[in-house]
Short mmCIF file of C-alpha atoms in Angstrom, two decimals:
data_model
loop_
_atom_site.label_atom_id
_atom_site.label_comp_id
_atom_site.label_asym_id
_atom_site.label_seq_id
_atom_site.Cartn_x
_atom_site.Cartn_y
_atom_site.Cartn_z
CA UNK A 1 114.52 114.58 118.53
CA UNK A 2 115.66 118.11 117.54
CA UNK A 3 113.78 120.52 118.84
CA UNK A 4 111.50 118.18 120.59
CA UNK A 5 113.22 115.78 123.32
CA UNK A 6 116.74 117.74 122.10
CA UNK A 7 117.54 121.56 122.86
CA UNK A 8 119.46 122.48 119.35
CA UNK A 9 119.13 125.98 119.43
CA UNK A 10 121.24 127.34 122.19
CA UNK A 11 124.38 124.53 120.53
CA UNK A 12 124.08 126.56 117.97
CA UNK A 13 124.34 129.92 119.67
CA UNK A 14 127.20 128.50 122.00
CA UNK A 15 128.79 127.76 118.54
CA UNK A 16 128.07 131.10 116.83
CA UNK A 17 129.27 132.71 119.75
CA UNK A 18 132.15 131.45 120.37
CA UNK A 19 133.15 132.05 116.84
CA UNK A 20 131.75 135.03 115.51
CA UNK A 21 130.91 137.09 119.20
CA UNK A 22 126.72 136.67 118.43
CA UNK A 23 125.27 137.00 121.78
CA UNK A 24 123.72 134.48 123.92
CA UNK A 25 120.79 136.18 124.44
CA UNK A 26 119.90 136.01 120.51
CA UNK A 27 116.15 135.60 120.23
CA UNK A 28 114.69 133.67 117.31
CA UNK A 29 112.48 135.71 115.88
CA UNK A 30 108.99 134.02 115.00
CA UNK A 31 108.90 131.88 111.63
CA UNK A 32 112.96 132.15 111.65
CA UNK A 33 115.39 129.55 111.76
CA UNK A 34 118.74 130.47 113.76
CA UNK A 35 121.60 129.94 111.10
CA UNK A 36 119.53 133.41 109.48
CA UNK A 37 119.49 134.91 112.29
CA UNK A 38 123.31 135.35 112.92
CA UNK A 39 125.16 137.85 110.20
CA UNK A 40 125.14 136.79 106.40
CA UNK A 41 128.72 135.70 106.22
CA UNK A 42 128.69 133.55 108.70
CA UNK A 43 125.37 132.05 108.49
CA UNK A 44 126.49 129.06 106.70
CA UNK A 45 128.57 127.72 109.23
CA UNK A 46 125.34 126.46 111.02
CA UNK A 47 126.58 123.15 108.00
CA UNK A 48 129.96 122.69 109.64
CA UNK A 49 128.80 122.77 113.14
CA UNK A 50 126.50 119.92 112.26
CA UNK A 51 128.15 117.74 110.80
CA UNK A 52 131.19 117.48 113.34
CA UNK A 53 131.14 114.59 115.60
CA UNK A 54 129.75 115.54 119.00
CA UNK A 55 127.36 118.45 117.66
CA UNK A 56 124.49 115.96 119.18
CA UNK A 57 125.68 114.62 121.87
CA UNK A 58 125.74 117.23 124.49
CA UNK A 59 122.34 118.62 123.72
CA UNK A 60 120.08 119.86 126.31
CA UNK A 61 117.00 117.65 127.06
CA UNK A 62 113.38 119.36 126.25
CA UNK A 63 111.99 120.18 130.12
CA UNK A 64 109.79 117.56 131.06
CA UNK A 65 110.15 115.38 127.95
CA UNK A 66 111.45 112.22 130.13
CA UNK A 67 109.10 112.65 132.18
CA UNK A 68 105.80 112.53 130.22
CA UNK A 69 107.45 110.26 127.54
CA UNK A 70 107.80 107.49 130.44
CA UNK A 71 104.41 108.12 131.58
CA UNK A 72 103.16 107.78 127.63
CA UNK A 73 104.77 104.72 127.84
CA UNK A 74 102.22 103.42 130.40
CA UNK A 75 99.47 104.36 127.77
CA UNK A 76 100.94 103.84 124.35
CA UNK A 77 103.89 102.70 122.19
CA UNK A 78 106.22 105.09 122.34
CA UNK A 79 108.91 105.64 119.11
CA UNK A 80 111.44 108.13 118.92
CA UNK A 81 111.90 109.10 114.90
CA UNK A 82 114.60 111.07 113.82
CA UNK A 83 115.36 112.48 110.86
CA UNK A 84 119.21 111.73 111.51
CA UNK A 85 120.42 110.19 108.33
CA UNK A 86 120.65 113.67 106.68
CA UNK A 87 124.02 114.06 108.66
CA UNK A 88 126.39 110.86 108.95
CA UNK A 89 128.29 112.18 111.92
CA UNK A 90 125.04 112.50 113.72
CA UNK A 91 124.07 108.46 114.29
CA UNK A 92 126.16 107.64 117.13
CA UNK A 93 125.90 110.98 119.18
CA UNK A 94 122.04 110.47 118.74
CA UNK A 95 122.30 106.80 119.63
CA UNK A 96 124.16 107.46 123.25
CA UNK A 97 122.07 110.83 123.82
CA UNK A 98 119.44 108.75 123.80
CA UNK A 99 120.86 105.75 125.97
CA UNK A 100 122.07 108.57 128.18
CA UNK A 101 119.17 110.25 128.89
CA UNK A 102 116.05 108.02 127.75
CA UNK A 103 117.38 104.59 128.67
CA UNK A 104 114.20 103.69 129.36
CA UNK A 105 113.39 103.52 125.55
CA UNK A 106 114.86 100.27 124.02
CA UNK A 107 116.27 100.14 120.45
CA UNK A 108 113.20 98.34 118.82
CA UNK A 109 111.70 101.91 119.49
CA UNK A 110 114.35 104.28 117.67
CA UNK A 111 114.43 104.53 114.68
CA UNK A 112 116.56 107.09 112.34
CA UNK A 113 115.16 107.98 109.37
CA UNK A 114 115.24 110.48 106.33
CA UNK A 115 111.73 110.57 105.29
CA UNK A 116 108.81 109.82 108.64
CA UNK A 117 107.05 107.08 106.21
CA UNK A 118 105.81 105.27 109.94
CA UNK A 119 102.31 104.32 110.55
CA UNK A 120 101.36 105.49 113.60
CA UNK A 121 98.56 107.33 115.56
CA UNK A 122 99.95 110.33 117.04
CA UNK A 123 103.26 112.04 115.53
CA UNK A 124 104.61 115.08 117.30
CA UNK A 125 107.06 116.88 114.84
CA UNK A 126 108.28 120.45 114.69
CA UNK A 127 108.60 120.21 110.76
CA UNK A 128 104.85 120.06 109.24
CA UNK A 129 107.12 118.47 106.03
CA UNK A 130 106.84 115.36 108.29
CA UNK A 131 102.91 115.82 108.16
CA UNK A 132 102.57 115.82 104.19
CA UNK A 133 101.45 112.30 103.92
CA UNK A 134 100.97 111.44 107.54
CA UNK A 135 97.34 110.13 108.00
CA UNK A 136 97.37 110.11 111.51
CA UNK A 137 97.44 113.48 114.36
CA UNK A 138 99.94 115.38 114.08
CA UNK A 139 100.87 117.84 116.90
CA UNK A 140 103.12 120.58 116.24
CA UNK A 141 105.55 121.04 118.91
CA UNK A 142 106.46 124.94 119.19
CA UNK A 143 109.93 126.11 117.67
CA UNK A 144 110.45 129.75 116.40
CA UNK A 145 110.46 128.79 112.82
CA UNK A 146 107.38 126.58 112.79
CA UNK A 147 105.40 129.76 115.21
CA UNK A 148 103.76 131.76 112.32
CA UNK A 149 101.97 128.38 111.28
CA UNK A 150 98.54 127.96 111.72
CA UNK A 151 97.32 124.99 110.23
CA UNK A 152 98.25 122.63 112.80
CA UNK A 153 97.05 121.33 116.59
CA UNK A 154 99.84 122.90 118.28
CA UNK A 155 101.66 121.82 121.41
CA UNK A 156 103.77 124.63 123.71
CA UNK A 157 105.26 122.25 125.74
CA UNK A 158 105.42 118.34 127.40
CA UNK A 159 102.91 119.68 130.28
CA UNK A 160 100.38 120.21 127.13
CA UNK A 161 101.51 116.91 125.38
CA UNK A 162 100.53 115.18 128.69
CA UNK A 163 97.37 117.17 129.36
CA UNK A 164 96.30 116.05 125.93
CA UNK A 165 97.26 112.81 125.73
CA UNK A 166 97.30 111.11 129.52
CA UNK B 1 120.15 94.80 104.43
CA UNK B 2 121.42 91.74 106.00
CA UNK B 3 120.38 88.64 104.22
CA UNK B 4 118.39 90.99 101.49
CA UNK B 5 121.52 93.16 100.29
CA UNK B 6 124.15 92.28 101.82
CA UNK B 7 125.90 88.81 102.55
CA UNK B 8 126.38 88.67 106.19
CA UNK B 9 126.63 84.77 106.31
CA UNK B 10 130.08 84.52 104.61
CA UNK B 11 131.68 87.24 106.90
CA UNK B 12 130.19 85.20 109.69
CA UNK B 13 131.69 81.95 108.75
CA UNK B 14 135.11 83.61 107.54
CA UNK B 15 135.50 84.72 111.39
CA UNK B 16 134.30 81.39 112.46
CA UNK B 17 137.27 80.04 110.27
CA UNK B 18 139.77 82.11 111.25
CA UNK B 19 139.48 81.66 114.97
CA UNK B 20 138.02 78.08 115.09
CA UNK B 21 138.78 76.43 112.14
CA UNK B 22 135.43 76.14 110.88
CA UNK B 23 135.39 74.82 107.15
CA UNK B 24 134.76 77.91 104.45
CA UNK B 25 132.35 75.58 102.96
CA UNK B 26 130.12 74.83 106.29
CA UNK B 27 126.79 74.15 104.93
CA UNK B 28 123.91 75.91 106.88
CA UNK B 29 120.94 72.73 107.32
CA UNK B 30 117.70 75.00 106.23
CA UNK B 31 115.92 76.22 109.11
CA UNK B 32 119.00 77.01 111.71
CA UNK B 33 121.29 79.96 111.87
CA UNK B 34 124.51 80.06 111.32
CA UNK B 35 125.72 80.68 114.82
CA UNK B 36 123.85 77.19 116.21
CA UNK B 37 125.99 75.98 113.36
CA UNK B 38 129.53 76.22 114.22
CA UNK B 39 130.29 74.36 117.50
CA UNK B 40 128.44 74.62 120.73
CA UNK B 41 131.39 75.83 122.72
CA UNK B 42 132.25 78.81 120.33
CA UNK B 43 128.72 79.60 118.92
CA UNK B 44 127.95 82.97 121.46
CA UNK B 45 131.19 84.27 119.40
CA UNK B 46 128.42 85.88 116.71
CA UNK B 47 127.56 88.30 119.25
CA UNK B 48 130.97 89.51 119.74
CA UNK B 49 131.65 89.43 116.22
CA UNK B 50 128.47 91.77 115.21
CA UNK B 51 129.32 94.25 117.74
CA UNK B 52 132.91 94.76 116.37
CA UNK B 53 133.38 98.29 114.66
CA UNK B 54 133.55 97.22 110.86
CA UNK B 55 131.30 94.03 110.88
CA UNK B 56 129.30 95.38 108.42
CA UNK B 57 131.57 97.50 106.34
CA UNK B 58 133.13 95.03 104.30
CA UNK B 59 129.89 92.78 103.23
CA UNK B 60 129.39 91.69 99.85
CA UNK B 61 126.64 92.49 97.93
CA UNK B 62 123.87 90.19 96.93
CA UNK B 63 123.99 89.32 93.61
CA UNK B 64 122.00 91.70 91.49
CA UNK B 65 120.48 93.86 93.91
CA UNK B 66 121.93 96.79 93.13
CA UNK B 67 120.71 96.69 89.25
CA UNK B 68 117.20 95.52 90.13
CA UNK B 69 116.62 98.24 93.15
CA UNK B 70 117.89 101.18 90.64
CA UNK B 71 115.57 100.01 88.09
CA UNK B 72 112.70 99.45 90.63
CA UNK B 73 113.42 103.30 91.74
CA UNK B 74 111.92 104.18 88.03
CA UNK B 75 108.62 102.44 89.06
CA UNK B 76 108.50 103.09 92.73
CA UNK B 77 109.74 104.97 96.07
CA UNK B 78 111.96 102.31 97.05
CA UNK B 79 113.44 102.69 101.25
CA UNK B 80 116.01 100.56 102.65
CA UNK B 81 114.88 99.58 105.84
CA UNK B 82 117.31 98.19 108.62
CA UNK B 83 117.12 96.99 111.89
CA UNK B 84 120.32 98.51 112.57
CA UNK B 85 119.45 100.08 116.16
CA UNK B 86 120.32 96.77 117.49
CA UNK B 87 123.92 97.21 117.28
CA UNK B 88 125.24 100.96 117.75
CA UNK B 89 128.24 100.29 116.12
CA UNK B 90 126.40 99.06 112.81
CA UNK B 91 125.26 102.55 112.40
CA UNK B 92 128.22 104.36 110.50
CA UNK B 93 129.85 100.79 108.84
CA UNK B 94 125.80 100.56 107.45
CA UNK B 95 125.54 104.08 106.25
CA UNK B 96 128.93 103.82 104.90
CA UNK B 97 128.24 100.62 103.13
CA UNK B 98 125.01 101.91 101.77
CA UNK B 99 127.44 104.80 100.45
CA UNK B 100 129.35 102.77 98.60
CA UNK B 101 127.63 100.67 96.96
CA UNK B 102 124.20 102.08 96.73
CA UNK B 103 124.60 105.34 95.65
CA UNK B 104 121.51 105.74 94.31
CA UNK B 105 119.80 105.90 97.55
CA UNK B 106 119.74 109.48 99.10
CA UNK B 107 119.31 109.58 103.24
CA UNK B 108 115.44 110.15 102.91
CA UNK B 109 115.19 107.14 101.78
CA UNK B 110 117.15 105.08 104.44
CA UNK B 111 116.25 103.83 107.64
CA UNK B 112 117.67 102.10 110.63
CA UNK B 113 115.21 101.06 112.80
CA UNK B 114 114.14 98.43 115.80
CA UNK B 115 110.50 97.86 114.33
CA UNK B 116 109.47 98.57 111.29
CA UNK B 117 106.65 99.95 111.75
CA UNK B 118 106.57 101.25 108.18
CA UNK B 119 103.70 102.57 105.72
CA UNK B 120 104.79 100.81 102.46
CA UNK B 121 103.11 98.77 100.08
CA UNK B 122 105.44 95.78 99.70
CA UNK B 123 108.14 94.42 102.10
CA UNK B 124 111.25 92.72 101.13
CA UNK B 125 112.44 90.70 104.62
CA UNK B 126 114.47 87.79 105.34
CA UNK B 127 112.87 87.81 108.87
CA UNK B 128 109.33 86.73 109.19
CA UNK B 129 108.72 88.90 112.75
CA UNK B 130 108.98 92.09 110.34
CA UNK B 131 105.85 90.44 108.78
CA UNK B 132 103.72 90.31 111.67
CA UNK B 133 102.06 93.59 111.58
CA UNK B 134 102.17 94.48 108.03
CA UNK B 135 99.49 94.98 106.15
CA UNK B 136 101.18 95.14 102.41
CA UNK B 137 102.47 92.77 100.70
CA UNK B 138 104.93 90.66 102.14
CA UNK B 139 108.13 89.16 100.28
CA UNK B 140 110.32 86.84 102.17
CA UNK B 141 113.77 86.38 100.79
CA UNK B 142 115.42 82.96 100.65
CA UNK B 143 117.81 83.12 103.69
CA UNK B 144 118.80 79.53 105.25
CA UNK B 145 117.11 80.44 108.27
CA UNK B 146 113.68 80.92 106.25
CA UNK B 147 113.61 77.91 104.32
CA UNK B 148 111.26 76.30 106.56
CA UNK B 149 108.42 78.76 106.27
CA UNK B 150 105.60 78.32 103.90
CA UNK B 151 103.27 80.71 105.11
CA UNK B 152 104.52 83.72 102.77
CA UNK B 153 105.09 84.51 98.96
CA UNK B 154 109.22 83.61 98.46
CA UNK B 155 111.64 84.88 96.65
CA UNK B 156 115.04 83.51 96.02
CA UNK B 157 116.58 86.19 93.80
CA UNK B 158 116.57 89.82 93.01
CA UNK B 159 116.12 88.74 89.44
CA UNK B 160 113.09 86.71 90.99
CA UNK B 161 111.90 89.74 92.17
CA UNK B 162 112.54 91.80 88.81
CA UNK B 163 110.06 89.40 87.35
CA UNK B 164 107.40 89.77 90.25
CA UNK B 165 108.10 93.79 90.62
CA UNK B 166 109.25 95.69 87.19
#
């Protein structure tokens, strides 16, 4: 979800922003993740933020991602995995984001994990931990931390995903 | 969890009791649920009752699970696997649950799910459906509703599964 279907990033800014006066424009640089990208003594704070209730649900949804995901549909079985047990407060905000905005994917096709253990074909994923054991293609979807990382069939967008996959 | 871990039967027929006067001691006949055991008139109230915040909360624990899954942890990377997704407001009162009485079990290993469409070698399930496309080894666990089926390798305890497992 994060960083994938779900815009995380500019919460964060928002949040750093409005706390701390880091501006809006802050650019990620490549291979960085944003909570060390804001000043040292405040950098922690990325923990609190994510762990209140509502931190998910007001994310902004990856351009295109409905889109193409509905039209993978047509083609394949479509899951949405999500690494969401890592933060408690986090289940129900992901839940109704994703009721909200993907209705079209029904609840035998979510599934919130800690570890991707799934057997399936294709897994896009902007963490290559959730490629260690993965047998399958991976496609790395394009974040600034994962962008100095070579090893991996990368994807820039959902206009690619579809290109390569429809 | 439910029917594997954690004793969802009971809370069922304690509602049943308290708002219908269903005996504590109702019997379920092997092969039927307990919701097309209660009378016919009152029997949709399971749906209500599952969807109430706190269904799953208060649950008791099946008897020796929690000493058999820590000491299976020594021998292998044991997931709890729930088809929570079905009811959003399981989520929390499952994770919280899981909290309390299964410490042991960090968030990478826990997942709520539709399908489980999981990569493991051996499947603990009260529900024969989860069987379908599994290639591992399949363990069905004595629920009333599975007494019927013959088709898979049973077990009827955690200690039974001690002796099959560790």
């Amino acid at each position: 979800m994060d960083e994938v279907i779900a815009d995380v990033i500019p919460k964060f800014i928002n949040l750093y922003n409005r706390d701390f006066g880091v501006p809006l424009d802050l650019v990620i640089e490549p291979g960085n993740e944003v909570f060390k990208q804001v000043p040292q003594d405040v950098n922690q704070k990325w923990f609190e933020y994510i762990n209140e209730k509502g931190f998910f649900r007001d994310l902004a949804v990856i351009p295109d991602s409905q889109r193409v995901i509905k039209a993978l549909q047509e083609k394949y079985d479509v899951y949405i995995v999500s690494a969401a047990m890592e933060f408690r407060n986090s289940l129900e905000d992901k839940y109704d984001w994703l009721a909200e905005h993907f209705p079209f994917i029904d609840w035998q096709h979510i599934m919130f994990c800690g570890n991707k253990i799934v057997e399936v074909d294709v897994l896009i994923d902007d963490r290559i931990k959730n490629f260690v054991n993965f047998k399958g293609r991976p496609l790395l979807y394009t974040s600034p931390h994962n962008l100095l990382i070579t090893e991996y069939e990368r994807v820039n967008s959902w206009e690619e995903i579809a290109g390569l996959l429809l």
